[in-house]
Amino acid sequence: MFLDCTPKIAQNPPRHGYGVAVTDLDGDGCFEFLVAGYGCANLALKWDGGRLVDTADPVLADVVGEAVGVCAADVDGDGREEIYILNADKAGGRKRHPDRLLASFGPRWFDLLAQPESMATANRANGRSVACLDRQGRGRYGFVLAPQGGALKLIEMARRGRLFDAAEEAGLDLDGQCRSLLALPLVSGRMDLFVGNENGANFLFRNRGDGSFDEVAETLGVADTHQSARGAVALDADGNGLFDILCGNWKGSHRLYLQMAGGAFDDQAPDEMRAPSKLRTVIAADFDNDGYEEVLFNNFGQPNRLFGWRHDRWLPIEIGDAAEPDFFGTGAAVADIDRDGHLELLISHGEGAAQPLSFYRPIPNDNAWLRVMPLTPTGAPARGAVITVSAGGRTQRRAICAGSGYLCQMEPVAHFGLGDLGQVDQVEVRWPDGVAAVIDSPPLRRLLPVPHPPA
């Protein structure tokens, strides 16, 4: 499946890397990979036409920080995404470096959490994941923080610019050893939140429709009390039009929770997918543009694994150069970083030992594709929006990534491979506020921005 293109990364020495997020850092309409560095600089890798080059300024690089997780979302409603950088002390206890919430003012980055009025809100506890959540469907996001032990936090911005923790107000303030965060309309019409825990039951918070939540993990069958969750991803794994949860467990049996018509989930992972591994990140993406997503397990010190939908079931498929049996995978993300219609894969390593980044491309083919990018009312990426494409007698469904489930975040685009199809019948976009738009017969092989309909 994958070809090694790592030499395309300029200046790629061994480093202690962690999470990876994809966003438009400089506002030029193109995405960059933002790579967390633990005791080394964060990187902003931009495609310059022939290679990936680091463009991070000193504030974004934060060379003294100990970053593990990164996430982007528009918190203040200005149409540009802010960046949350989750710092952590691997030894546990009170960490040395508080988290950063960076906002762009022209070419300069500014830490909102370092301001006197926000210092009481700043997270100083160790965390293990971060995702964004538009719980009320306003087009303004908060950042959910998964602590190593303790209650979830939800950092939001009030209308006058004050940051505050809204977790108790929303009903999210449960204690747990949180590792995974997935935010999307999973079991309701608004953004819900799946939380994978270590050595304890997972949480599933169902949105009541008013921005508050009920915890329903045990009721719906995803509690999985005796495992230790790591990477997780939402996908329509069986093609029934409902989102399912693929949750990887650290050294334990992995789960493929298929959502049934009544809203409950049933673990139907095939044996090859269930087999335990030292898993960190899970990615679902159509790398070969055949119209069916593949699933990548990024493992730590073990070969990575790839699964594909073949002969009406999930089967292991050849991963190619991206197996990496001797690498310590700590984070990964996908994006069409060079804008050629094919997804590239960037993998970060370095917890066990300093290692360089890896960069992969799928084997080239001429399959058709369509990329859909919904926007909020102010023009920012609408993370958590759901896109359905109808073509060739079947439908494909994606949710814009609000957080990959463990330290990472994919590009804010729904990427659809189309195989040998020459036409898409219809695209439906549904935003986190429930508003929907339909585009008939869009042109193929292009990025389709979809503005939020006027109120």
CSV table of C-alpha atoms in Angstrom, one decimal:
chain,number,residue,atom,x,y,z
A,1,MET,CA,0.0,0.0,0.0
A,2,PHE,CA,2.6,2.6,1.1
A,3,LEU,CA,5.9,3.9,-0.4
A,4,ASP,CA,8.5,5.5,1.8
A,5,CYS,CA,8.9,9.2,1.0
A,6,THR,CA,10.7,10.2,4.2
A,7,PRO,CA,13.6,11.9,2.3
A,8,LYS,CA,10.9,14.5,1.3
A,9,ILE,CA,11.1,15.8,4.9
A,10,ALA,CA,13.8,18.5,5.1
A,11,GLN,CA,16.0,18.4,8.2
A,12,ASN,CA,14.6,15.3,9.9
A,13,PRO,CA,16.9,14.4,12.8
A,14,PRO,CA,16.0,11.9,15.5
A,15,ARG,CA,13.6,13.5,18.1
A,16,HIS,CA,11.1,12.7,20.8
A,17,GLY,CA,7.9,13.3,18.9
A,18,TYR,CA,4.3,12.7,19.9
A,19,GLY,CA,0.9,13.9,18.5
A,20,VAL,CA,0.3,15.2,15.1
A,21,ALA,CA,-2.5,17.6,14.0
A,22,VAL,CA,-3.4,19.0,10.5
A,23,THR,CA,-4.6,22.6,10.1
A,24,ASP,CA,-4.0,25.8,8.1
A,25,LEU,CA,-1.5,27.5,10.4
A,26,ASP,CA,-0.6,30.5,8.2
A,27,GLY,CA,-4.0,31.2,6.7
A,28,ASP,CA,-3.0,30.6,3.0
A,29,GLY,CA,-5.6,27.9,2.3
A,30,CYS,CA,-3.1,25.0,2.5
A,31,PHE,CA,-2.7,22.6,5.4
A,32,GLU,CA,0.4,21.9,7.5
A,33,PHE,CA,1.3,19.1,9.8
A,34,LEU,CA,1.8,20.3,13.4
A,35,VAL,CA,4.0,17.8,15.3
A,36,ALA,CA,4.3,17.9,19.1
A,37,GLY,CA,7.9,17.7,20.4
A,38,TYR,CA,8.7,16.5,23.9
A,39,GLY,CA,11.7,18.5,25.1
A,40,CYS,CA,12.3,19.6,21.5
A,41,ALA,CA,10.6,22.1,19.2
A,42,ASN,CA,7.1,21.6,17.9
A,43,LEU,CA,7.2,21.5,14.1
A,44,ALA,CA,5.0,23.1,11.5
A,45,LEU,CA,5.7,21.1,8.3
A,46,LYS,CA,4.5,22.8,5.1
A,47,TRP,CA,4.7,21.4,1.6
A,48,ASP,CA,6.8,23.8,-0.5
A,49,GLY,CA,6.2,22.1,-3.8
A,50,GLY,CA,8.8,19.4,-3.4
A,51,ARG,CA,9.3,18.6,0.3
A,52,LEU,CA,8.1,19.2,3.8
A,53,VAL,CA,9.8,22.2,5.5
A,54,ASP,CA,9.5,23.4,9.1
A,55,THR,CA,7.9,26.9,9.2
A,56,ALA,CA,7.1,27.2,13.0
A,57,ASP,CA,7.9,30.5,14.6
A,58,PRO,CA,9.4,30.6,18.1
A,59,VAL,CA,6.1,30.8,19.9
A,60,LEU,CA,4.6,27.8,18.0
A,61,ALA,CA,7.9,25.9,18.3
A,62,ASP,CA,8.0,26.4,22.1
A,63,VAL,CA,11.4,24.7,22.4
A,64,VAL,CA,11.2,24.5,26.2
A,65,GLY,CA,7.8,22.7,26.3
A,66,GLU,CA,7.0,19.0,26.7
A,67,ALA,CA,4.2,18.7,24.2
A,68,VAL,CA,2.3,15.4,23.7
A,69,GLY,CA,-1.0,16.3,22.2
A,70,VAL,CA,-2.1,18.9,19.6
A,71,CYS,CA,-5.6,20.0,18.4
A,72,ALA,CA,-7.0,22.8,16.3
A,73,ALA,CA,-10.4,24.5,16.4
A,74,ASP,CA,-12.0,27.9,16.2
A,75,VAL,CA,-12.6,28.9,19.8
A,76,ASP,CA,-13.3,32.6,19.5
A,77,GLY,CA,-15.4,32.5,16.3
A,78,ASP,CA,-13.1,34.6,14.2
A,79,GLY,CA,-12.9,32.2,11.3
A,80,ARG,CA,-9.3,30.9,12.1
A,81,GLU,CA,-8.5,27.9,14.1
A,82,GLU,CA,-6.7,28.2,17.4
A,83,ILE,CA,-4.1,25.6,18.5
A,84,TYR,CA,-4.2,23.7,21.8
A,85,ILE,CA,-0.9,22.2,22.8
A,86,LEU,CA,-1.1,19.7,25.6
A,87,ASN,CA,2.1,19.5,27.7
A,88,ALA,CA,2.8,16.6,30.1
A,89,ASP,CA,5.4,15.3,32.5
A,90,LYS,CA,5.9,11.6,31.8
A,91,ALA,CA,7.0,11.1,35.4
A,92,GLY,CA,3.5,12.1,36.6
A,93,GLY,CA,2.5,14.6,39.2
A,94,ARG,CA,2.3,18.4,38.6
A,95,LYS,CA,3.8,19.2,35.2
A,96,ARG,CA,6.5,21.8,34.7
A,97,HIS,CA,5.0,23.5,31.7
A,98,PRO,CA,1.3,24.6,31.5
A,99,ASP,CA,-0.7,23.9,28.3
A,100,ARG,CA,-0.8,26.5,25.5
A,101,LEU,CA,-3.8,27.9,23.7
A,102,LEU,CA,-2.3,29.8,20.8
A,103,ALA,CA,-4.3,32.3,18.7
A,104,SER,CA,-3.0,33.9,15.5
A,105,PHE,CA,-3.0,37.7,15.2
A,106,GLY,CA,-1.6,38.2,11.7
A,107,PRO,CA,1.8,36.5,11.5
A,108,ARG,CA,2.2,36.4,15.3
A,109,TRP,CA,1.0,33.7,17.8
A,110,PHE,CA,-0.3,34.6,21.2
A,111,ASP,CA,-0.9,32.3,24.2
A,112,LEU,CA,-4.4,33.0,25.5
A,113,LEU,CA,-3.8,30.8,28.6
A,114,ALA,CA,-0.9,33.0,29.7
A,115,GLN,CA,-3.0,36.0,30.2
A,116,PRO,CA,-3.8,37.0,33.8
A,117,GLU,CA,-7.6,36.6,33.4
A,118,SER,CA,-7.1,33.1,32.1
A,119,MET,CA,-4.4,31.7,34.3
A,120,ALA,CA,-6.9,30.2,36.8
A,121,THR,CA,-8.3,28.2,33.9
A,122,ALA,CA,-5.0,26.9,32.5
A,123,ASN,CA,-4.6,23.2,32.8
A,124,ARG,CA,-1.6,22.2,35.0
A,125,ALA,CA,-2.4,18.5,35.4
A,126,ASN,CA,-1.0,15.8,33.1
A,127,GLY,CA,-3.2,14.9,30.2
A,128,ARG,CA,-3.2,12.2,27.6
A,129,SER,CA,-5.5,13.5,24.9
A,130,VAL,CA,-7.2,16.6,23.6
A,131,ALA,CA,-10.1,17.0,21.1
A,132,CYS,CA,-12.5,19.9,20.2
A,133,LEU,CA,-16.2,19.9,20.8
A,134,ASP,CA,-19.0,22.2,19.6
A,135,ARG,CA,-21.5,21.0,22.1
A,136,GLN,CA,-24.2,23.6,21.3
A,137,GLY,CA,-23.8,23.8,17.5
A,138,ARG,CA,-22.8,27.5,17.5
A,139,GLY,CA,-19.7,27.1,15.3
A,140,ARG,CA,-17.5,27.9,18.3
A,141,TYR,CA,-15.5,25.1,19.9
A,142,GLY,CA,-14.1,24.2,23.2
A,143,PHE,CA,-11.2,21.9,23.9
A,144,VAL,CA,-11.8,18.7,25.9
A,145,LEU,CA,-8.8,17.6,27.9
A,146,ALA,CA,-8.4,14.0,29.0
A,147,PRO,CA,-6.4,13.9,32.3
A,148,GLN,CA,-4.1,11.1,33.4
A,149,GLY,CA,-6.3,10.9,36.5
A,150,GLY,CA,-9.1,13.2,37.5
A,151,ALA,CA,-12.0,14.9,35.9
A,152,LEU,CA,-12.4,15.9,32.3
A,153,LYS,CA,-12.0,19.6,31.5
A,154,LEU,CA,-13.8,21.5,28.7
A,155,ILE,CA,-12.0,24.9,28.0
A,156,GLU,CA,-14.4,27.3,26.3
A,157,MET,CA,-14.4,31.0,25.7
A,158,ALA,CA,-17.2,33.3,26.9
A,159,ARG,CA,-18.5,36.1,24.7
A,160,ARG,CA,-16.1,38.7,26.2
A,161,GLY,CA,-13.1,36.6,25.6
A,162,ARG,CA,-12.8,35.0,29.1
A,163,LEU,CA,-11.7,31.3,29.1
A,164,PHE,CA,-13.5,29.0,31.6
A,165,ASP,CA,-13.9,25.3,32.3
A,166,ALA,CA,-17.4,24.3,31.2
A,167,ALA,CA,-17.1,20.6,32.0
A,168,GLU,CA,-19.3,20.6,35.2
A,169,GLU,CA,-22.0,22.7,33.4
A,170,ALA,CA,-22.0,20.2,30.5
A,171,GLY,CA,-22.0,17.2,32.7
A,172,LEU,CA,-18.6,15.9,31.5
A,173,ASP,CA,-16.7,16.2,34.8
A,174,LEU,CA,-16.3,12.5,35.5
A,175,ASP,CA,-13.0,11.1,36.9
A,176,GLY,CA,-11.1,8.6,34.8
A,177,GLN,CA,-7.7,7.5,33.4
A,178,CYS,CA,-8.6,9.0,30.0
A,179,ARG,CA,-6.7,8.2,26.8
A,180,SER,CA,-9.1,8.4,23.9
A,181,LEU,CA,-11.4,11.3,22.8
A,182,LEU,CA,-13.8,11.1,19.9
A,183,ALA,CA,-16.3,14.0,19.3
A,184,LEU,CA,-18.9,13.7,16.6
A,185,PRO,CA,-22.7,13.2,16.1
A,186,LEU,CA,-22.4,9.5,17.1
A,187,VAL,CA,-25.6,8.6,18.8
A,188,SER,CA,-27.5,11.9,18.6
A,189,GLY,CA,-28.0,14.8,16.2
A,190,ARG,CA,-25.4,16.9,17.9
A,191,MET,CA,-21.7,16.3,18.9
A,192,ASP,CA,-21.4,13.4,21.4
A,193,LEU,CA,-18.2,12.4,23.1
A,194,PHE,CA,-16.6,9.0,23.5
A,195,VAL,CA,-13.9,8.7,26.1
A,196,GLY,CA,-11.6,5.6,26.2
A,197,ASN,CA,-10.2,5.0,29.7
A,198,GLU,CA,-7.2,3.0,31.0
A,199,ASN,CA,-7.9,0.3,33.6
A,200,GLY,CA,-11.6,1.3,33.9
A,201,ALA,CA,-14.8,1.7,32.0
A,202,ASN,CA,-15.0,3.9,29.0
A,203,PHE,CA,-17.4,6.8,28.9
A,204,LEU,CA,-19.9,7.7,26.2
A,205,PHE,CA,-21.6,11.1,26.6
A,206,ARG,CA,-24.7,11.6,24.6
A,207,ASN,CA,-25.7,15.2,23.8
A,208,ARG,CA,-29.1,16.1,25.1
A,209,GLY,CA,-29.5,18.8,22.4
A,210,ASP,CA,-28.9,21.7,24.8
A,211,GLY,CA,-25.2,21.3,25.2
A,212,SER,CA,-25.4,19.0,28.3
A,213,PHE,CA,-24.7,15.3,28.2
A,214,ASP,CA,-25.8,11.9,29.7
A,215,GLU,CA,-23.2,9.2,30.2
A,216,VAL,CA,-24.5,6.0,28.5
A,217,ALA,CA,-21.4,3.8,27.8
A,218,GLU,CA,-22.6,0.8,29.8
A,219,THR,CA,-26.1,1.1,28.5
A,220,LEU,CA,-25.0,1.1,24.9
A,221,GLY,CA,-22.3,-1.5,25.3
A,222,VAL,CA,-19.0,0.3,25.0
A,223,ALA,CA,-17.8,0.4,28.6
A,224,ASP,CA,-15.2,-2.4,28.2
A,225,THR,CA,-14.3,-2.2,31.9
A,226,HIS,CA,-11.2,-4.4,32.0
A,227,GLN,CA,-9.2,-3.0,29.0
A,228,SER,CA,-6.9,0.0,28.6
A,229,ALA,CA,-8.0,2.2,25.7
A,230,ARG,CA,-5.6,4.0,23.4
A,231,GLY,CA,-6.3,5.0,19.8
A,232,ALA,CA,-9.9,5.2,18.6
A,233,VAL,CA,-11.7,6.2,15.4
A,234,ALA,CA,-15.2,6.5,14.2
A,235,LEU,CA,-16.2,5.1,10.8
A,236,ASP,CA,-19.2,3.4,9.1
A,237,ALA,CA,-17.5,0.0,9.2
A,238,ASP,CA,-20.4,-2.1,7.9
A,239,GLY,CA,-22.0,0.4,5.5
A,240,ASN,CA,-25.3,0.7,7.3
A,241,GLY,CA,-25.3,4.5,7.6
A,242,LEU,CA,-24.4,4.6,11.3
A,243,PHE,CA,-21.0,5.5,12.8
A,244,ASP,CA,-19.2,2.7,14.6
A,245,ILE,CA,-16.2,2.9,17.0
A,246,LEU,CA,-12.9,1.1,16.5
A,247,CYS,CA,-11.1,1.3,19.8
A,248,GLY,CA,-7.6,0.0,20.2
A,249,ASN,CA,-6.5,-1.3,23.6
A,250,TRP,CA,-2.9,-1.2,24.9
A,251,LYS,CA,-1.6,-4.8,24.8
A,252,GLY,CA,-5.3,-5.9,24.9
A,253,SER,CA,-7.9,-7.1,22.5
A,254,HIS,CA,-9.0,-4.4,20.1
A,255,ARG,CA,-12.7,-3.7,19.6
A,256,LEU,CA,-14.9,-2.9,16.6
A,257,TYR,CA,-18.1,-1.7,18.1
A,258,LEU,CA,-20.8,-1.8,15.3
A,259,GLN,CA,-23.8,0.5,16.0
A,260,MET,CA,-27.1,-1.3,15.8
A,261,ALA,CA,-30.4,0.3,14.7
A,262,GLY,CA,-31.5,1.0,18.3
A,263,GLY,CA,-28.3,2.9,19.1
A,264,ALA,CA,-26.5,0.1,21.1
A,265,PHE,CA,-23.1,-1.2,20.0
A,266,ASP,CA,-21.9,-4.8,19.5
A,267,ASP,CA,-18.2,-5.8,19.3
A,268,GLN,CA,-17.7,-7.6,16.1
A,269,ALA,CA,-14.0,-7.3,15.5
A,270,PRO,CA,-12.7,-10.2,13.4
A,271,ASP,CA,-9.9,-12.2,15.0
A,272,GLU,CA,-7.1,-10.7,12.9
A,273,MET,CA,-8.2,-7.2,14.0
A,274,ARG,CA,-8.9,-8.1,17.6
A,275,ALA,CA,-5.3,-9.5,18.1
A,276,PRO,CA,-3.6,-7.6,20.9
A,277,SER,CA,-0.7,-5.2,20.1
A,278,LYS,CA,1.0,-2.1,21.6
A,279,LEU,CA,-1.3,0.3,19.8
A,280,ARG,CA,-1.1,4.0,20.0
A,281,THR,CA,-3.0,5.6,17.1
A,282,VAL,CA,-5.8,4.3,14.8
A,283,ILE,CA,-6.6,5.9,11.5
A,284,ALA,CA,-9.4,5.2,9.1
A,285,ALA,CA,-8.9,6.6,5.6
A,286,ASP,CA,-9.3,5.6,1.9
A,287,PHE,CA,-5.6,5.6,1.0
A,288,ASP,CA,-6.1,3.9,-2.4
A,289,ASN,CA,-9.2,5.8,-3.4
A,290,ASP,CA,-11.1,2.7,-4.1
A,291,GLY,CA,-14.3,3.9,-2.3
A,292,TYR,CA,-13.6,1.9,0.9
A,293,GLU,CA,-11.7,3.1,3.9
A,294,GLU,CA,-8.6,1.2,5.2
A,295,VAL,CA,-7.8,1.0,8.9
A,296,LEU,CA,-4.2,1.6,10.1
A,297,PHE,CA,-2.9,0.5,13.5
A,298,ASN,CA,0.1,2.5,14.4
A,299,ASN,CA,2.0,0.3,17.0
A,300,PHE,CA,4.8,1.0,19.5
A,301,GLY,CA,7.9,-1.1,18.9
A,302,GLN,CA,5.9,-3.6,16.8
A,303,PRO,CA,5.0,-3.7,13.1
A,304,ASN,CA,2.1,-1.5,12.1
A,305,ARG,CA,-0.9,-3.2,10.7
A,306,LEU,CA,-3.3,-2.3,7.9
A,307,PHE,CA,-6.8,-3.7,7.3
A,308,GLY,CA,-9.1,-3.3,4.3
A,309,TRP,CA,-12.7,-4.1,3.4
A,310,ARG,CA,-12.3,-7.0,1.0
A,311,HIS,CA,-14.9,-9.7,0.0
A,312,ASP,CA,-17.5,-8.2,2.5
A,313,ARG,CA,-15.3,-8.4,5.5
A,314,TRP,CA,-12.3,-6.8,7.2
A,315,LEU,CA,-9.0,-8.5,6.3
A,316,PRO,CA,-5.3,-7.8,6.8
A,317,ILE,CA,-3.7,-6.3,3.7
A,318,GLU,CA,-0.2,-5.5,2.7
A,319,ILE,CA,1.1,-2.3,4.3
A,320,GLY,CA,4.3,-1.9,2.3
A,321,ASP,CA,7.0,0.3,3.5
A,322,ALA,CA,5.0,1.6,6.5
A,323,ALA,CA,5.3,-1.5,8.6
A,324,GLU,CA,8.1,0.0,10.7
A,325,PRO,CA,8.8,-3.0,13.0
A,326,ASP,CA,11.6,-1.2,14.9
A,327,PHE,CA,10.0,2.2,15.4
A,328,PHE,CA,8.3,3.5,18.5
A,329,GLY,CA,5.1,5.0,17.0
A,330,THR,CA,3.6,7.7,19.2
A,331,GLY,CA,1.3,9.6,16.8
A,332,ALA,CA,0.2,9.8,13.2
A,333,ALA,CA,-2.0,11.8,10.9
A,334,VAL,CA,-3.2,11.8,7.3
A,335,ALA,CA,-3.8,14.7,4.9
A,336,ASP,CA,-3.6,15.5,1.2
A,337,ILE,CA,-0.6,17.7,2.0
A,338,ASP,CA,0.5,18.2,-1.6
A,339,ARG,CA,-3.1,18.6,-3.0
A,340,ASP,CA,-2.8,15.8,-5.6
A,341,GLY,CA,-6.0,14.0,-4.4
A,342,HIS,CA,-4.2,11.2,-2.6
A,343,LEU,CA,-3.7,11.0,1.2
A,344,GLU,CA,-0.2,11.1,2.7
A,345,LEU,CA,0.7,9.6,6.0
A,346,LEU,CA,3.0,11.2,8.6
A,347,ILE,CA,4.1,9.1,11.6
A,348,SER,CA,5.8,10.5,14.7
A,349,HIS,CA,8.0,8.4,17.0
A,350,GLY,CA,10.3,8.8,20.0
A,351,GLU,CA,9.0,7.8,23.4
A,352,GLY,CA,11.3,4.8,23.7
A,353,ALA,CA,14.2,6.4,21.9
A,354,ALA,CA,14.7,9.5,19.7
A,355,GLN,CA,13.7,8.6,16.1
A,356,PRO,CA,13.0,10.7,13.0
A,357,LEU,CA,9.6,11.3,11.5
A,358,SER,CA,8.3,9.0,8.7
A,359,PHE,CA,6.4,10.2,5.6
A,360,TYR,CA,4.5,7.8,3.2
A,361,ARG,CA,2.5,8.0,0.1
A,362,PRO,CA,0.1,5.3,-1.3
A,363,ILE,CA,1.1,3.5,-4.5
A,364,PRO,CA,-0.2,5.7,-7.3
A,365,ASN,CA,-3.4,4.9,-9.2
A,366,ASP,CA,-5.9,6.8,-11.3
A,367,ASN,CA,-9.0,6.2,-9.1
A,368,ALA,CA,-11.4,9.1,-8.9
A,369,TRP,CA,-11.9,11.1,-5.7
A,370,LEU,CA,-13.8,14.0,-4.1
A,371,ARG,CA,-12.8,16.1,-1.1
A,372,VAL,CA,-15.4,18.0,0.9
A,373,MET,CA,-14.6,20.8,3.4
A,374,PRO,CA,-17.6,22.2,5.4
A,375,LEU,CA,-17.2,25.6,7.0
A,376,THR,CA,-18.7,27.3,10.0
A,377,PRO,CA,-20.7,30.5,9.7
A,378,THR,CA,-17.5,32.5,10.1
A,379,GLY,CA,-15.5,30.4,7.6
A,380,ALA,CA,-13.5,28.1,9.9
A,381,PRO,CA,-13.4,24.3,9.4
A,382,ALA,CA,-16.6,22.8,10.7
A,383,ARG,CA,-15.1,20.0,12.8
A,384,GLY,CA,-17.7,17.4,13.7
A,385,ALA,CA,-19.8,18.0,10.6
A,386,VAL,CA,-21.0,14.8,8.9
A,387,ILE,CA,-20.8,14.3,5.1
A,388,THR,CA,-22.6,11.7,3.1
A,389,VAL,CA,-21.7,11.0,-0.5
A,390,SER,CA,-24.1,9.0,-2.8
A,391,ALA,CA,-22.5,7.4,-5.9
A,392,GLY,CA,-22.6,4.2,-7.8
A,393,GLY,CA,-25.6,2.8,-5.9
A,394,ARG,CA,-24.0,3.1,-2.4
A,395,THR,CA,-23.3,5.8,0.2
A,396,GLN,CA,-20.1,6.7,2.0
A,397,ARG,CA,-20.1,8.7,5.3
A,398,ARG,CA,-17.4,10.7,7.1
A,399,ALA,CA,-17.2,13.0,10.0
A,400,ILE,CA,-14.8,15.9,10.0
A,401,CYS,CA,-12.1,15.0,12.6
A,402,ALA,CA,-12.3,16.8,15.9
A,403,GLY,CA,-9.6,14.6,17.5
A,404,SER,CA,-8.3,11.2,16.4
A,405,GLY,CA,-8.7,9.5,19.7
A,406,TYR,CA,-5.2,9.7,21.0
A,407,LEU,CA,-3.1,12.9,20.9
A,408,CYS,CA,-3.7,13.5,17.2
A,409,GLN,CA,-6.1,15.2,14.8
A,410,MET,CA,-6.7,14.6,11.0
A,411,GLU,CA,-7.2,17.2,8.3
A,412,PRO,CA,-10.6,19.0,8.4
A,413,VAL,CA,-11.7,17.5,5.1
A,414,ALA,CA,-13.9,14.5,4.2
A,415,HIS,CA,-11.9,12.5,1.7
A,416,PHE,CA,-13.8,10.1,-0.6
A,417,GLY,CA,-12.3,7.7,-3.0
A,418,LEU,CA,-14.5,6.8,-5.9
A,419,GLY,CA,-12.7,4.0,-7.7
A,420,ASP,CA,-13.7,4.0,-11.4
A,421,LEU,CA,-16.9,6.0,-11.0
A,422,GLY,CA,-17.4,9.0,-13.2
A,423,GLN,CA,-20.1,10.8,-11.3
A,424,VAL,CA,-21.3,11.5,-7.8
A,425,ASP,CA,-25.1,11.7,-7.5
A,426,GLN,CA,-25.3,13.8,-4.3
A,427,VAL,CA,-23.3,15.2,-1.4
A,428,GLU,CA,-25.1,16.0,1.9
A,429,VAL,CA,-23.4,18.1,4.6
A,430,ARG,CA,-24.9,18.2,8.1
A,431,TRP,CA,-23.4,20.7,10.5
A,432,PRO,CA,-23.2,20.2,14.4
A,433,ASP,CA,-26.2,22.5,14.7
A,434,GLY,CA,-28.4,20.2,12.6
A,435,VAL,CA,-28.5,22.4,9.5
A,436,ALA,CA,-28.0,20.5,6.3
A,437,ALA,CA,-27.1,21.4,2.7
A,438,VAL,CA,-27.3,19.2,-0.5
A,439,ILE,CA,-25.1,19.5,-3.5
A,440,ASP,CA,-26.2,17.6,-6.6
A,441,SER,CA,-23.7,16.2,-9.2
A,442,PRO,CA,-20.5,18.0,-8.0
A,443,PRO,CA,-17.5,17.8,-10.2
A,444,LEU,CA,-14.9,15.2,-9.3
A,445,ARG,CA,-11.2,15.4,-8.5
A,446,ARG,CA,-11.3,18.6,-6.5
A,447,LEU,CA,-11.7,20.1,-3.1
A,448,LEU,CA,-15.3,21.3,-2.5
A,449,PRO,CA,-15.6,23.9,0.2
A,450,VAL,CA,-19.2,24.1,1.5
A,451,PRO,CA,-20.2,27.3,3.4
A,452,HIS,CA,-22.7,27.1,6.3
A,453,PRO,CA,-26.1,28.1,4.9
A,454,PRO,CA,-27.3,31.6,5.9
A,455,ALA,CA,-29.5,31.7,9.0
